[in-house]
Amino acid sequence: MSTQSGQSPRHSSSPAIPREHTSLEQIQVKLVEALHEMQKATEAPVPNLRDSIRFVQKALTLVGDADDSTEVGPVDWAAFAVLLHDRRLAAKMSQEVLAEKVDVTATTIRNIESQRRRPGRGLMLKLLAVPELDLRVSDIELDAEQSHGAAWTPTSWFAPKYDPVAMVSDMVEVLNGEGGQVEQTLLYFDPRSAADWMATCNSATYAASYRTNLPFAPIAKHVAAHVGGHMLRVNALGCGDGKAEVMLVDHLQRALPRTNKLELFLLDISHVLLNAAHKHAVETLPTIPVLTVHGNFHELPRYAMLTQPRERCRRLYTLLGFTLVNLKEEVRFFRDTLSCCAPGDLFLCDVLFAYAPPERPDDICRKDPALQSPVRESHAAWLGGPLRRYCRDLADIEFSIALDTNCPVPGSYGLDFIATTKMHNGLPSRRFSILRSRRYDPKKLADSLASVGWHPEVTIPYGQSSDGHPTMALMLFRKR
Ligand SMILES: C[S@@+](CC[C@H](N)C(=O)[O-])C[C@H]1O[C@@H](n2cnc3c(N)ncnc32)[C@H](O)[C@@H]1O
């Protein structure tokens, strides 16, 4: 048994004892090998074989006690969960009884069988040593060919044109120009911007309003019913720090039958945020394969690992954190970029509701709370960061919000965050449109996307305005 995780690309090409193993681990490996050989020899005329197997199992239990922090692997964890469950039932043993035999709680056994937890090395050795389970080393370890693949499973992929250095140079050029519209992606990819964005959207007020109340449970049920026996891959576009997406996958893993394979692919243009998202995902969802894709969601059709295979696999694309707004023309994105999606694929996004139709700007100004109060301090720190760091001769920044009633989706309007810069050395001030936000009429958005082949499956409103109405919704669409 090697100590490699199936997901991490730590390098060791054979399951033999790696050099860094401690003497305790060497003993464990030797005992496992002995048990393996004995289990293979049950048909052969070896004297006292059953007793010998029992003694080796006992020894394994004793040495297994010493260490439960290291992972074993490569192991097909989904198959192991099913196997453990089936063997326990075949042995007519409750989770409580098995738990007692291996000195853990029944919850631990339940979590392993439902793939919410992986047994560490010590516990795995103890499970191998329970005679009633009749677990064999060969039942658990992948064979050489499979294990080679699993041991080297990549966790990250870079799009061919992905170039953060060029993106930063471009940003510096834009911020030293005469003003204009700043590409939305610029607000996330330098490390300071990424940290400021994480601070603002994990602040108590923001999290309470937008992050912790997302109605993922009913969405997960709906997705599970749609997926049937297919495997499900969640393609999280613009995943940021991945907090919302991981919450969603956690719900999905509860809603799907244990036998359904579930994978999470995280895509973002910001390396820093993608790194944070990956760390959070593998810590929170230890049994789910997680892959990061460094790229641009406008180039989705080039990323075959996200869109293939079409058979026996359903994909759920997500664009959470109100990122729909990053698309200049939402309907074109669905019609053109997402033409690479397969019929039956799903798309989930969250949207903010319009407070009045775009034809009634006075009502919007009166009702929309964002237009009643100044830009939040943490927001201003995040939005002003790139200007403060890269704009030469900058003296000060003033923020304001402008209403845009000429948005492409019927019934929607935009709020543009404007940064007006005051400059040193007598330079004229500049106006940068630094961030967009949009509000939608969900019915009109659904109709627009239906007209380009994305059927609205379900809309779940949530949040609450001061007059008790929901302020936003999760919207799930299916490709026809
Ligand atoms: C508003 S944040 C939302 C993050 C996350 N989904 C959430 O729910 O909190 C938008 C994210 O999309 C990413 N992003 C923006 N434009 C992108 C693009 N064209 N391609 C890939 N990622 C992009 C940003 O880097 C950022 O992480």
Coordinates of C-alpha atoms and ligand atoms in Angstrom, one line a residue:
M1 CA 0.0 0.0 0.0
S2 CA 1.6 3.3 -1.0
T3 CA 0.9 6.5 0.9
Q4 CA 0.0 8.5 -2.2
S5 CA -3.3 10.3 -2.5
G6 CA -5.1 9.6 -5.7
Q7 CA -5.5 13.3 -6.3
S8 CA -2.2 14.8 -5.5
P9 CA 0.6 14.6 -8.1
R10 CA 3.2 13.5 -5.5
H11 CA 5.6 11.4 -7.4
S12 CA 6.3 7.8 -6.8
S13 CA 5.9 5.4 -9.6
S14 CA 5.5 2.1 -7.7
P15 CA 3.6 1.1 -4.6
A16 CA 6.7 -0.3 -3.1
I17 CA 8.1 1.3 0.0
P18 CA 9.2 4.9 -0.8
R19 CA 12.5 5.9 0.7
E20 CA 11.0 8.5 3.0
H21 CA 8.9 5.8 4.8
T22 CA 9.5 5.5 8.5
S23 CA 10.4 2.1 10.0
L24 CA 6.8 1.8 11.4
E25 CA 5.4 2.4 7.9
Q26 CA 7.9 -0.2 6.5
I27 CA 6.5 -2.7 9.0
Q28 CA 2.9 -1.8 8.0
V29 CA 3.7 -2.2 4.3
K30 CA 5.4 -5.6 5.0
L31 CA 2.4 -6.8 7.0
V32 CA 0.0 -5.7 4.3
E33 CA 2.1 -7.5 1.7
A34 CA 2.2 -10.6 3.9
L35 CA -1.6 -10.5 4.4
H36 CA -2.0 -10.0 0.6
E37 CA 0.1 -13.1 -0.2
M38 CA -1.7 -15.1 2.4
Q39 CA -5.1 -14.1 1.2
K40 CA -4.1 -15.0 -2.4
A41 CA -3.0 -18.5 -1.1
T42 CA -6.2 -19.5 0.5
E43 CA -6.7 -22.3 -2.0
A44 CA -3.1 -23.6 -1.6
P45 CA -2.3 -26.3 0.9
V46 CA -0.5 -23.9 3.4
P47 CA -0.7 -25.2 7.0
N48 CA -2.5 -23.1 9.5
L49 CA -3.2 -20.4 7.0
R50 CA -6.4 -19.1 8.6
D51 CA -4.7 -18.7 11.9
S52 CA -1.7 -17.0 10.3
I53 CA -4.0 -14.6 8.5
R54 CA -5.7 -13.8 11.8
F55 CA -2.4 -13.1 13.5
V56 CA -1.2 -10.8 10.8
Q57 CA -4.6 -9.0 11.0
K58 CA -4.1 -8.6 14.7
A59 CA -0.6 -7.3 14.2
L60 CA -1.9 -4.8 11.6
T61 CA -4.5 -3.6 14.1
L62 CA -1.8 -3.0 16.6
V63 CA 0.6 -1.2 14.3
G64 CA -2.2 0.7 12.6
D65 CA -3.0 2.3 15.9
A66 CA 0.0 4.5 15.6
D67 CA -0.9 6.7 12.7
D68 CA -4.1 7.8 11.2
S69 CA -3.0 11.1 9.7
T70 CA -1.5 9.7 6.5
E71 CA -3.6 8.9 3.5
V72 CA -3.4 5.6 1.7
G73 CA -3.7 5.3 -2.0
P74 CA -4.1 5.2 -4.8
V75 CA -7.5 3.9 -4.0
D76 CA -10.8 4.1 -5.9
W77 CA -12.6 5.8 -3.0
A78 CA -16.1 5.6 -4.5
A79 CA -15.7 1.8 -5.1
F80 CA -14.2 1.4 -1.6
A81 CA -17.2 3.1 0.0
V82 CA -19.6 0.8 -1.7
L83 CA -17.5 -2.3 -0.9
L84 CA -17.2 -1.5 2.8
H85 CA -21.0 -0.9 3.0
D86 CA -21.8 -4.2 1.1
R87 CA -19.3 -6.3 3.1
R88 CA -20.5 -4.9 6.4
L89 CA -24.1 -5.8 5.5
A90 CA -23.1 -9.2 4.3
A91 CA -21.4 -9.8 7.7
K92 CA -24.7 -8.6 9.3
M93 CA -22.8 -6.0 11.2
S94 CA -24.2 -2.6 12.2
Q95 CA -22.1 0.6 11.7
E96 CA -22.0 0.8 15.5
V97 CA -20.5 -2.8 15.9
L98 CA -17.9 -2.2 13.1
A99 CA -17.1 1.2 14.7
E100 CA -16.4 -0.5 18.0
K101 CA -14.1 -3.1 16.4
V102 CA -11.9 -0.5 14.8
D103 CA -12.1 2.0 17.6
V104 CA -13.9 4.9 15.9
T105 CA -17.4 6.3 16.1
A106 CA -20.4 5.1 14.1
T107 CA -20.5 8.5 12.4
T108 CA -17.0 7.9 11.0
I109 CA -18.1 4.6 9.4
R110 CA -21.2 6.3 8.1
N111 CA -19.1 9.1 6.6
I112 CA -16.7 6.6 4.9
E113 CA -19.6 4.6 3.4
S114 CA -21.2 7.8 2.1
Q115 CA -17.8 9.1 0.8
R116 CA -17.8 12.1 3.0
R117 CA -14.6 10.9 4.6
R118 CA -11.6 8.9 3.7
P119 CA -10.0 6.5 6.2
G120 CA -6.5 7.4 7.1
R121 CA -3.7 4.8 6.9
G122 CA -4.2 3.5 10.5
L123 CA -8.0 3.0 10.1
M124 CA -7.6 1.4 6.8
L125 CA -5.2 -1.2 8.3
K126 CA -7.7 -1.9 11.0
L127 CA -10.5 -2.4 8.5
L128 CA -8.3 -4.8 6.6
A129 CA -7.8 -6.7 9.8
V130 CA -11.6 -7.2 10.6
P131 CA -12.0 -10.9 9.6
E132 CA -15.8 -10.6 9.1
L133 CA -15.3 -8.0 6.4
D134 CA -12.9 -10.2 4.5
L135 CA -11.4 -7.2 2.8
R136 CA -8.4 -8.0 0.7
V137 CA -5.5 -5.7 -0.2
S138 CA -6.4 -6.4 -3.9
D139 CA -10.0 -5.2 -3.2
I140 CA -8.7 -1.8 -2.2
E141 CA -5.5 -1.0 -4.1
L142 CA -5.7 -0.1 -7.7
D143 CA -3.7 -2.4 -10.0
A144 CA -0.4 -1.1 -11.4
E145 CA -1.8 0.3 -14.5
Q146 CA -4.7 2.1 -12.7
S147 CA -2.6 3.2 -9.8
H148 CA 0.0 4.7 -12.1
G149 CA -2.8 6.8 -13.7
A150 CA -4.3 7.7 -10.3
A151 CA -1.0 8.6 -8.7
W152 CA -0.3 11.1 -11.5
T153 CA -3.7 12.5 -11.9
P154 CA -3.2 16.2 -12.7
T155 CA -4.9 18.8 -10.5
S156 CA -4.4 21.8 -12.7
W157 CA -4.5 22.8 -16.3
F158 CA -3.4 26.0 -18.0
A159 CA -5.1 27.3 -21.2
P160 CA -2.6 27.8 -24.0
K161 CA -3.2 31.5 -24.1
Y162 CA -3.3 32.0 -20.3
D163 CA -0.8 34.8 -19.6
P164 CA -1.1 36.6 -16.3
V165 CA 2.0 38.8 -17.0
A166 CA 0.5 40.1 -20.2
M167 CA -2.8 40.7 -18.4
V168 CA -1.1 42.8 -15.7
S169 CA 0.9 44.8 -18.3
D170 CA -2.4 45.4 -20.2
M171 CA -4.1 46.6 -16.9
V172 CA -1.2 49.0 -16.1
E173 CA -1.6 50.5 -19.7
V174 CA -5.4 50.9 -19.3
L175 CA -5.1 52.5 -15.9
N176 CA -2.5 55.0 -17.2
G177 CA -4.7 55.9 -20.2
E178 CA -7.3 58.7 -20.4
G179 CA -10.0 56.7 -18.6
G180 CA -12.8 54.5 -20.1
Q181 CA -14.1 51.1 -19.3
V182 CA -11.9 48.8 -17.3
E183 CA -12.2 45.1 -18.2
Q184 CA -14.0 43.3 -15.2
T185 CA -11.3 40.7 -14.9
L186 CA -8.7 43.3 -13.9
L187 CA -10.4 43.5 -10.5
Y188 CA -9.4 40.0 -9.5
F189 CA -6.0 38.9 -10.8
D190 CA -3.3 40.8 -9.0
P191 CA -2.8 39.1 -5.6
R192 CA -3.7 42.3 -3.6
S193 CA -7.0 42.7 -5.6
A194 CA -7.8 39.0 -5.1
A195 CA -7.2 39.4 -1.3
D196 CA -9.3 42.6 -1.2
W197 CA -12.1 40.9 -3.1
M198 CA -12.0 38.0 -0.7
A199 CA -12.1 40.4 2.3
T200 CA -15.2 42.2 0.9
C201 CA -17.2 39.2 0.0
N202 CA -16.4 37.3 3.1
S203 CA -17.2 40.2 5.4
A204 CA -20.0 39.5 7.8
T205 CA -22.5 41.8 6.1
Y206 CA -21.9 40.6 2.6
A207 CA -21.8 36.9 3.6
A208 CA -25.0 37.2 5.5
S209 CA -26.8 39.0 2.6
Y210 CA -25.5 37.0 -0.3
R211 CA -23.5 33.9 0.6
T212 CA -24.9 31.9 3.4
N213 CA -28.6 31.9 2.3
L214 CA -28.2 30.5 -1.1
P215 CA -31.1 28.0 -1.6
F216 CA -28.8 25.2 -2.9
A217 CA -30.7 22.3 -1.3
P218 CA -33.8 22.5 -3.7
I219 CA -31.5 23.1 -6.6
A220 CA -29.4 20.0 -5.7
K221 CA -32.6 17.9 -5.6
H222 CA -33.7 19.2 -8.9
V223 CA -30.2 18.5 -10.5
A224 CA -30.1 15.0 -9.0
A225 CA -33.5 14.1 -10.5
H226 CA -32.3 15.4 -13.9
V227 CA -28.9 13.6 -13.8
G228 CA -30.4 10.1 -13.2
G229 CA -27.6 7.5 -13.4
H230 CA -25.2 9.7 -15.3
M231 CA -22.0 11.0 -13.8
L232 CA -22.1 14.7 -13.0
R233 CA -19.4 17.2 -13.6
V234 CA -19.8 20.7 -12.1
N235 CA -18.0 23.2 -14.2
A236 CA -17.7 26.3 -12.0
L237 CA -17.0 29.2 -14.3
G238 CA -15.5 32.3 -12.6
C239 CA -15.3 30.3 -9.3
G240 CA -13.4 33.0 -7.3
D241 CA -12.6 31.6 -3.9
G242 CA -15.0 28.7 -4.6
K243 CA -17.0 29.2 -1.4
A244 CA -20.4 29.2 -3.1
E245 CA -19.5 26.4 -5.5
V246 CA -18.2 24.1 -2.8
M247 CA -21.4 24.7 -0.8
L248 CA -23.4 23.7 -3.9
V249 CA -21.3 20.5 -4.5
D250 CA -21.7 19.6 -0.9
H251 CA -25.5 19.7 -1.4
L252 CA -25.2 17.8 -4.6
Q253 CA -23.2 15.0 -3.0
R254 CA -26.0 14.6 -0.4
A255 CA -28.7 14.7 -3.1
L256 CA -27.1 12.2 -5.5
P257 CA -27.2 8.5 -5.0
R258 CA -23.8 7.2 -3.6
T259 CA -23.1 5.4 -6.8
N260 CA -23.2 8.5 -9.0
K261 CA -19.7 9.9 -9.8
L262 CA -19.4 13.6 -9.0
E263 CA -16.5 15.9 -10.1
L264 CA -15.7 19.5 -9.7
F265 CA -13.8 21.6 -12.3
L266 CA -13.0 25.1 -11.1
L267 CA -12.3 27.7 -13.8
D268 CA -11.1 31.2 -13.2
I269 CA -8.9 33.8 -14.8
S270 CA -7.3 34.7 -11.5
H271 CA -4.5 32.3 -10.5
V272 CA -4.6 33.6 -6.9
L273 CA -8.4 33.0 -6.5
L274 CA -8.2 29.6 -8.2
N275 CA -5.5 28.5 -5.8
A276 CA -7.7 29.6 -2.9
A277 CA -10.7 27.8 -4.4
H278 CA -8.8 24.6 -4.9
K279 CA -7.5 24.6 -1.4
H280 CA -10.9 25.2 0.0
A281 CA -12.5 22.5 -2.2
V282 CA -10.1 19.7 -1.4
E283 CA -10.2 20.4 2.3
T284 CA -14.0 20.6 2.4
L285 CA -14.8 17.8 -0.2
P286 CA -12.0 15.3 0.4
T287 CA -13.7 12.5 -1.7
I288 CA -14.6 14.6 -4.8
P289 CA -12.0 14.9 -7.6
V290 CA -11.2 18.6 -8.1
L291 CA -9.4 20.1 -11.1
T292 CA -8.5 23.7 -11.7
V293 CA -8.5 25.3 -15.1
H294 CA -6.6 28.6 -15.6
G295 CA -8.5 30.3 -18.4
N296 CA -11.1 32.6 -19.7
F297 CA -14.7 31.5 -19.7
H298 CA -15.3 33.3 -23.0
E299 CA -13.0 30.7 -24.6
L300 CA -15.0 27.7 -23.2
P301 CA -15.4 26.0 -26.5
R302 CA -11.6 25.5 -26.6
Y303 CA -11.5 23.7 -23.3
A304 CA -12.5 20.2 -24.3
M305 CA -11.9 18.8 -20.8
L306 CA -14.9 20.8 -19.6
T307 CA -17.2 20.1 -22.4
Q308 CA -16.4 16.4 -23.1
P309 CA -17.4 13.5 -22.9
R310 CA -20.9 14.0 -24.1
E311 CA -22.1 10.4 -23.4
R312 CA -22.9 9.1 -19.9
C313 CA -22.0 12.5 -18.3
R314 CA -24.1 15.5 -17.5
R315 CA -22.5 18.9 -16.8
L316 CA -23.7 21.6 -14.6
Y317 CA -22.1 24.9 -15.5
T318 CA -22.3 27.6 -12.8
L319 CA -21.7 31.3 -12.9
L320 CA -22.3 32.4 -9.3
G321 CA -21.6 35.5 -7.3
F322 CA -23.7 37.5 -9.8
T323 CA -21.0 37.0 -12.5
L324 CA -23.5 37.0 -15.3
V325 CA -22.9 40.7 -15.2
N326 CA -19.3 40.1 -16.5
L327 CA -20.9 39.1 -19.8
K328 CA -21.3 42.2 -21.9
E329 CA -24.2 40.5 -23.8
E330 CA -25.7 37.7 -21.8
V331 CA -27.9 36.2 -24.6
R332 CA -25.1 36.1 -27.1
F333 CA -22.9 34.2 -24.5
F334 CA -25.6 31.6 -24.2
R335 CA -26.3 31.4 -27.9
D336 CA -22.7 31.5 -29.1
T337 CA -20.1 30.5 -26.5
L338 CA -22.4 27.9 -24.8
S339 CA -23.2 26.4 -28.2
C340 CA -20.4 23.9 -27.2
C341 CA -22.7 22.5 -24.4
A342 CA -24.5 19.2 -24.9
P343 CA -28.3 18.8 -24.9
G344 CA -29.2 18.0 -21.2
D345 CA -26.4 20.1 -19.7
L346 CA -27.5 22.5 -17.0
F347 CA -26.6 26.1 -16.2
L348 CA -27.0 27.7 -12.8
C349 CA -26.6 31.4 -12.0
D350 CA -27.7 33.9 -9.4
V351 CA -29.2 37.2 -10.3
L352 CA -30.4 40.3 -8.5
F353 CA -33.9 41.6 -9.2
A354 CA -34.7 44.9 -10.8
Y355 CA -36.5 47.3 -8.5
A356 CA -38.4 48.9 -11.4
P357 CA -38.4 48.5 -15.2
P358 CA -35.6 50.4 -17.1
E359 CA -38.3 52.6 -18.7
R360 CA -38.9 54.1 -15.3
P361 CA -35.5 55.5 -14.2
D362 CA -37.0 57.7 -11.5
D363 CA -38.6 54.7 -9.8
I364 CA -35.3 52.9 -9.9
C365 CA -33.4 55.8 -8.3
R366 CA -36.1 56.0 -5.6
K367 CA -36.2 52.3 -4.9
D368 CA -32.8 50.7 -5.5
P369 CA -30.9 50.8 -2.2
A370 CA -27.5 50.8 -4.0
L371 CA -28.4 54.2 -5.4
Q372 CA -29.4 55.6 -1.9
S373 CA -26.1 55.1 -0.1
P374 CA -22.4 55.7 -0.8
V375 CA -20.2 52.9 -2.1
R376 CA -19.3 50.6 0.8
E377 CA -15.8 51.1 2.3
S378 CA -14.6 47.6 1.7
H379 CA -15.9 47.8 -1.9
A380 CA -14.1 51.1 -2.4
A381 CA -10.8 49.6 -1.1
W382 CA -11.1 46.7 -3.5
L383 CA -12.2 48.7 -6.5
G384 CA -9.6 51.5 -6.0
G385 CA -6.7 49.1 -5.4
P386 CA -5.5 48.7 -9.0
L387 CA -5.7 52.5 -9.5
R388 CA -3.8 53.2 -6.3
R389 CA -1.1 50.6 -7.2
Y390 CA -0.6 51.2 -10.9
C391 CA -1.9 54.6 -11.9
R392 CA 1.0 57.1 -12.0
D393 CA 0.4 60.6 -10.6
L394 CA -2.8 59.5 -8.8
A395 CA -3.8 61.9 -6.0
D396 CA -7.3 60.7 -5.0
I397 CA -10.3 58.7 -6.1
E398 CA -14.0 59.5 -5.8
F399 CA -16.6 56.7 -6.4
S400 CA -20.1 57.1 -7.6
I401 CA -22.7 54.9 -9.1
A402 CA -24.4 55.6 -12.5
L403 CA -27.6 54.1 -13.8
D404 CA -27.5 52.4 -17.2
T405 CA -30.9 51.7 -18.7
N406 CA -29.6 50.5 -22.1
C407 CA -28.8 46.9 -21.2
P408 CA -29.3 44.1 -23.7
V409 CA -31.6 41.8 -21.7
P410 CA -35.2 43.2 -21.7
G411 CA -36.3 44.4 -18.3
S412 CA -32.8 44.7 -17.0
Y413 CA -30.7 47.8 -16.0
G414 CA -27.1 48.3 -14.9
L415 CA -25.3 50.1 -12.2
D416 CA -21.9 51.2 -13.2
F417 CA -19.3 52.0 -10.5
I418 CA -17.4 55.0 -11.6
A419 CA -14.0 55.9 -10.3
T420 CA -13.1 59.6 -10.9
T421 CA -9.4 60.1 -10.3
K422 CA -7.8 63.4 -9.2
M423 CA -4.2 63.7 -10.5
H424 CA -1.0 65.3 -9.3
N425 CA 1.1 67.7 -11.5
G426 CA -1.9 69.5 -12.9
L427 CA -3.0 66.5 -14.9
P428 CA -6.7 66.5 -15.8
S429 CA -8.9 64.1 -13.8
R430 CA -10.0 60.8 -15.4
R431 CA -13.2 58.8 -15.4
F432 CA -13.0 55.0 -15.2
S433 CA -16.1 52.7 -15.4
I434 CA -14.6 50.2 -13.0
L435 CA -17.3 47.7 -12.2
R436 CA -20.8 46.7 -13.6
S437 CA -23.7 45.4 -11.7
R438 CA -27.0 44.4 -13.2
R439 CA -30.6 43.8 -12.0
Y440 CA -33.0 41.6 -14.0
D441 CA -36.6 40.8 -14.4
P442 CA -36.2 37.0 -14.0
K443 CA -39.2 36.2 -16.2
K444 CA -37.8 38.3 -19.1
L445 CA -34.3 36.9 -18.6
A446 CA -35.8 33.4 -18.7
D447 CA -37.7 34.2 -21.9
S448 CA -34.5 35.6 -23.5
L449 CA -32.5 32.6 -22.8
A450 CA -35.3 30.2 -23.8
S451 CA -35.3 31.9 -27.2
V452 CA -31.6 30.7 -27.7
G453 CA -32.2 27.1 -26.6
W454 CA -31.8 27.3 -22.8
H455 CA -35.0 26.1 -21.1
P456 CA -35.7 27.7 -17.7
E457 CA -36.0 24.7 -15.3
V458 CA -36.5 26.4 -12.0
T459 CA -36.2 29.8 -10.4
I460 CA -35.8 30.0 -6.6
P461 CA -36.2 33.5 -5.2
Y462 CA -34.4 34.4 -1.9
G463 CA -33.2 37.4 0.1
Q464 CA -35.5 40.0 1.5
S465 CA -36.0 43.7 0.8
S466 CA -37.1 46.2 3.4
D467 CA -40.7 45.7 2.2
G468 CA -40.5 41.9 2.5
H469 CA -40.0 41.0 -1.2
P470 CA -37.2 38.6 -2.4
T471 CA -34.3 40.5 -3.9
M472 CA -32.6 37.8 -5.9
A473 CA -32.9 34.3 -7.3
L474 CA -31.0 31.2 -8.3
M475 CA -32.0 30.3 -11.8
L476 CA -31.4 26.8 -13.4
F477 CA -31.5 26.3 -17.2
R478 CA -31.3 23.2 -19.3
K479 CA -29.8 23.1 -22.8
R480 CA -32.4 21.7 -25.3
Ligands
LIG1 C1 -17.9 38.2 -8.8 S1 -16.7 37.0 -8.7 C2 -17.6 35.6 -8.3 C3 -16.8 34.5 -7.6 C4 -17.6 33.3 -7.1 N1 -18.3 32.6 -8.2 C5 -18.6 33.6 -6.1 O1 -19.8 33.1 -6.2 O2 -18.3 34.3 -5.1 C6 -16.3 36.8 -10.4 C7 -15.2 35.8 -10.6 O3 -15.1 35.5 -12.1 C8 -13.8 35.6 -12.5 N2 -13.8 36.0 -13.9 C9 -14.2 37.2 -14.4 N3 -14.2 37.2 -15.7 C10 -13.7 36.0 -16.1 C11 -13.4 35.4 -17.3 N4 -13.6 36.0 -18.5 N5 -12.9 34.1 -17.3 C12 -12.7 33.4 -16.2 N6 -12.9 34.0 -15.0 C13 -13.4 35.2 -14.9 C14 -13.1 36.6 -11.6 O4 -11.7 36.4 -11.5 C15 -13.8 36.3 -10.3 O5 -13.1 35.3 -9.6

